[in-house]
């Protein structure tokens, strides 16, 4: 008999994640891929793979989250990222607190209660500023690979302030800074500061209940972590697999 | 999603033909509060304009700051594109600075073919506010005689008040009967909002015809606050496993007036307007709003408050932080979302509402 008790799917705008858990809520398998244009077909392929790997059949409860959640035909239920991230992080870190999730398309601040459910939340969903896309887009202009962004930003004490909050205008500002001879790492440091400024303003609106936790793909960026801690004067803690927390929470909610 | 609507409402064009056959002329009216019986006594019929759909913003946006709400901008576009050519006058109550600006731009600069009427509304309930409103209504009544060419007699006033008071009572009764009406939220608010263009008699007939039975509401009860909610929102809320337990909408419950028995028409009209429920555009103190909302939410079984505002609606925005603070302290979560009228609700907005419903589940 299969050990898979539930499967969580996070069909995000940048990456697609699947997590399978056993009856105790322990992760027994996970998959992560860049999101393809036909996310429903991609998820089906990933689901088939994870089911085949563990001998699970289609009756295993499958919970979908993320922007593509409503396209997933095999999902028993779909839930928003807010609920799933809160549950995943609560289980992984074992505490209530304030979660910052910086995803590819939006960023969220979620106050998690003592039962792992969201108490309050705020989303930046109106533009790319304050999301992973902001760093990705502007870094492309500097020719720096995404995994190197954080280290490069922290490699210098020099910081070029970026005054444009709009991603497109920030790109123009970068071009001007390059033309004036500014160092790419100093520009990167300024870009990180700009993103963190947007996120921290949301954190202040929701209110900080310690500890401060970070999830989403951008959580892997050490400069973002350090600057958030500096701006909030709080320690920032991370779950084991920050990018999987949405899918993990979805799977937990399926048990 | 609900079954297909069972409602059979006359269209706006049918209502226009009907009121003309009664010898009444049309007056376009901007939100929110105005003396309906006074218009009727002058042989005039109000057609309210709450951000008409399928209207581009650009024609109207030329005349206002970029941060002016869609209700005003779209109405201006509608006027400039000839959408109100069938009306004899445009009444612009001083509901907010944006509407006051609209009244000034229309009256002082654009000067459309229709007569532009303004109505300054007081921001309180003191005796001085009552006196001010009475004088304003007197000024409006004199202008309406010029617009309609009709000076109402005693019988005209009595007939008008009787009809409009009956429609006001029918609206109040709809809210009282809500839990026993076997109709979806979308249908309920379609009927509530038909008061914006139906005659008093037509509205009473519609309200009386609604079927009683088991209400289809299931799931999490929400209270909705704001100016206006578009029909698609109700379908979405239902699909999310929630329902509207009650509202604090300017196009809805905030216009449940009480009748007055005063003999003097101006006194009677002023009394009616001053009985409107708590409303930030009428200067209701925040604590009164909080208390009223809490009491109603408890009574109606609403678990949270969804504040759903058109972008840049200042009178609503001013109250949001304090409403959130006080209602949160009372155990009622609050979600504030802004929308652009007529646009399809974006995924992000729907996701936020859905997440809110999940937190309340």
Tab-separated table of N, CA and C in Angstrom, chain B residues 222-229 233 237 246 248-249 254 280 286 289 293 297 304-311 313 315-325 327-328 332-339 349 352-353 356:
chain	number	residue	atom	x	y	z
B	222	UNK	N	-20.731	37.068	5.275
B	222	UNK	CA	-19.909	38.278	5.213
B	222	UNK	C	-20.792	39.511	5.309
B	223	UNK	N	-20.269	40.562	5.893
B	223	UNK	CA	-20.899	41.882	5.797
B	223	UNK	C	-20.101	42.646	4.752
B	224	UNK	N	-20.792	43.259	3.784
B	224	UNK	CA	-20.075	44.035	2.762
B	224	UNK	C	-20.323	45.509	2.993
B	225	UNK	N	-19.245	46.274	3.010
B	225	UNK	CA	-19.349	47.717	3.181
B	225	UNK	C	-18.754	48.402	1.957
B	226	UNK	N	-19.151	49.629	1.725
B	226	UNK	CA	-18.589	50.384	0.604
B	226	UNK	C	-19.660	51.168	-0.114
B	227	UNK	N	-19.370	51.562	-1.335
B	227	UNK	CA	-20.316	52.382	-2.089
B	227	UNK	C	-21.228	51.508	-2.937
B	228	UNK	N	-20.619	50.672	-3.755
B	228	UNK	CA	-21.431	49.900	-4.689
B	228	UNK	C	-20.732	48.576	-4.977
B	229	UNK	N	-21.496	47.511	-5.081
B	229	UNK	CA	-20.921	46.203	-5.408
B	229	UNK	C	-21.519	45.746	-6.724
B	233	UNK	N	-19.566	40.210	-8.364
B	233	UNK	CA	-18.955	39.941	-7.055
B	233	UNK	C	-19.791	38.932	-6.267
B	237	UNK	N	-18.503	35.444	-4.685
B	237	UNK	CA	-18.576	35.163	-3.243
B	237	UNK	C	-19.277	33.824	-3.016
B	246	UNK	N	-25.194	40.578	5.263
B	246	UNK	CA	-25.757	41.920	5.367
B	246	UNK	C	-24.859	42.895	4.652
B	248	UNK	N	-23.492	47.173	4.184
B	248	UNK	CA	-23.366	48.561	4.620
B	248	UNK	C	-22.975	49.343	3.371
B	249	UNK	N	-23.738	49.107	2.312
B	249	UNK	CA	-23.418	49.703	1.014
B	249	UNK	C	-24.231	50.978	0.805
B	254	UNK	N	-27.591	51.612	3.319
B	254	UNK	CA	-27.466	53.012	3.769
B	254	UNK	C	-28.599	53.894	3.251
B	280	UNK	N	-20.456	57.234	6.173
B	280	UNK	CA	-19.332	58.180	6.281
B	280	UNK	C	-19.545	59.440	5.451
B	286	UNK	N	-17.102	57.835	13.745
B	286	UNK	CA	-16.557	56.487	13.557
B	286	UNK	C	-17.071	55.514	14.617
B	289	UNK	N	-20.396	54.259	13.680
B	289	UNK	CA	-20.289	53.257	12.596
B	289	UNK	C	-19.833	51.913	13.140
B	293	UNK	N	-22.092	48.608	13.005
B	293	UNK	CA	-21.635	47.440	12.248
B	293	UNK	C	-21.536	46.205	13.144
B	297	UNK	N	-23.605	42.922	12.530
B	297	UNK	CA	-22.863	41.700	12.171
B	297	UNK	C	-23.210	40.563	13.121
B	304	UNK	N	-17.097	38.337	9.202
B	304	UNK	CA	-16.055	39.303	8.871
B	304	UNK	C	-16.618	40.409	8.004
B	305	UNK	N	-15.852	41.489	7.893
B	305	UNK	CA	-16.301	42.641	7.094
B	305	UNK	C	-15.435	42.767	5.847
B	306	UNK	N	-16.081	42.761	4.695
B	306	UNK	CA	-15.382	43.010	3.429
B	306	UNK	C	-15.688	44.446	3.015
B	307	UNK	N	-14.651	45.276	3.021
B	307	UNK	CA	-14.837	46.669	2.570
B	307	UNK	C	-14.425	46.695	1.105
B	308	UNK	N	-15.392	46.988	0.264
B	308	UNK	CA	-15.219	46.841	-1.174
B	308	UNK	C	-15.478	48.201	-1.825
B	309	UNK	N	-14.383	48.901	-2.125
B	309	UNK	CA	-14.521	50.293	-2.565
B	309	UNK	C	-14.014	50.513	-3.978
B	310	UNK	N	-14.688	51.398	-4.714
B	310	UNK	CA	-14.069	51.842	-5.957
B	310	UNK	C	-12.782	52.599	-5.599
B	311	UNK	N	-11.794	52.530	-6.456
B	311	UNK	CA	-10.527	53.222	-6.179
B	311	UNK	C	-10.750	54.714	-5.944
B	313	UNK	N	-11.981	56.374	-3.399
B	313	UNK	CA	-13.204	56.855	-2.730
B	313	UNK	C	-12.832	57.399	-1.352
B	315	UNK	N	-14.167	59.429	1.111
B	315	UNK	CA	-14.939	59.341	2.371
B	315	UNK	C	-14.887	57.936	2.973
B	316	UNK	N	-14.837	56.933	2.104
B	316	UNK	CA	-14.761	55.562	2.610
B	316	UNK	C	-13.361	55.285	3.161
B	317	UNK	N	-12.367	55.720	2.427
B	317	UNK	CA	-10.980	55.413	2.813
B	317	UNK	C	-10.613	56.003	4.169
B	318	UNK	N	-11.140	57.194	4.460
B	318	UNK	CA	-10.784	57.837	5.724
B	318	UNK	C	-11.126	56.946	6.919
B	319	UNK	N	-12.230	56.207	6.801
B	319	UNK	CA	-12.700	55.408	7.947
B	319	UNK	C	-12.039	54.029	8.045
B	320	UNK	N	-11.396	53.584	6.954
B	320	UNK	CA	-10.942	52.185	6.909
B	320	UNK	C	-9.984	51.808	8.046
B	321	UNK	N	-8.921	52.605	8.307
B	321	UNK	CA	-7.993	52.175	9.377
B	321	UNK	C	-8.679	52.028	10.733
B	322	UNK	N	-9.581	52.957	11.040
B	322	UNK	CA	-10.231	52.888	12.357
B	322	UNK	C	-11.266	51.763	12.418
B	323	UNK	N	-11.976	51.557	11.314
B	323	UNK	CA	-12.925	50.429	11.284
B	323	UNK	C	-12.177	49.126	11.512
B	324	UNK	N	-11.042	49.000	10.810
B	324	UNK	CA	-10.240	47.776	10.938
B	324	UNK	C	-9.783	47.585	12.384
B	325	UNK	N	-9.278	48.664	12.962
B	325	UNK	CA	-8.736	48.572	14.330
B	325	UNK	C	-9.831	48.159	15.332
B	327	UNK	N	-12.959	46.926	14.784
B	327	UNK	CA	-13.650	45.664	14.530
B	327	UNK	C	-12.739	44.470	14.798
B	328	UNK	N	-11.457	44.610	14.481
B	328	UNK	CA	-10.515	43.530	14.821
B	328	UNK	C	-10.522	43.299	16.329
B	332	UNK	N	-13.855	40.791	14.826
B	332	UNK	CA	-14.312	40.699	13.439
B	332	UNK	C	-13.167	41.041	12.490
B	333	UNK	N	-12.639	40.061	11.762
B	333	UNK	CA	-11.606	40.376	10.777
B	333	UNK	C	-12.162	41.297	9.681
B	334	UNK	N	-11.278	42.096	9.113
B	334	UNK	CA	-11.677	43.070	8.088
B	334	UNK	C	-10.753	42.930	6.884
B	335	UNK	N	-11.331	42.905	5.698
B	335	UNK	CA	-10.521	42.936	4.475
B	335	UNK	C	-10.960	44.139	3.651
B	336	UNK	N	-9.982	44.924	3.212
B	336	UNK	CA	-10.292	46.076	2.368
B	336	UNK	C	-9.734	45.837	0.967
B	337	UNK	N	-10.593	45.861	-0.038
B	337	UNK	CA	-10.104	45.761	-1.413
B	337	UNK	C	-10.680	46.908	-2.238
B	338	UNK	N	-9.893	47.334	-3.199
B	338	UNK	CA	-10.345	48.398	-4.099
B	338	UNK	C	-10.498	47.816	-5.500
B	339	UNK	N	-11.439	48.338	-6.242
B	339	UNK	CA	-11.653	47.805	-7.593
B	339	UNK	C	-11.918	48.949	-8.563
B	349	UNK	N	-7.462	40.211	-6.846
B	349	UNK	CA	-8.525	40.692	-5.951
B	349	UNK	C	-9.372	39.514	-5.477
B	352	UNK	N	-7.600	37.466	-2.916
B	352	UNK	CA	-7.587	38.062	-1.575
B	352	UNK	C	-8.917	37.817	-0.868
B	353	UNK	N	-10.011	37.959	-1.612
B	353	UNK	CA	-11.322	37.729	-0.987
B	353	UNK	C	-11.462	36.252	-0.603
B	356	UNK	N	-9.566	35.550	2.437
B	356	UNK	CA	-10.299	36.097	3.584
B	356	UNK	C	-11.401	35.126	4.017
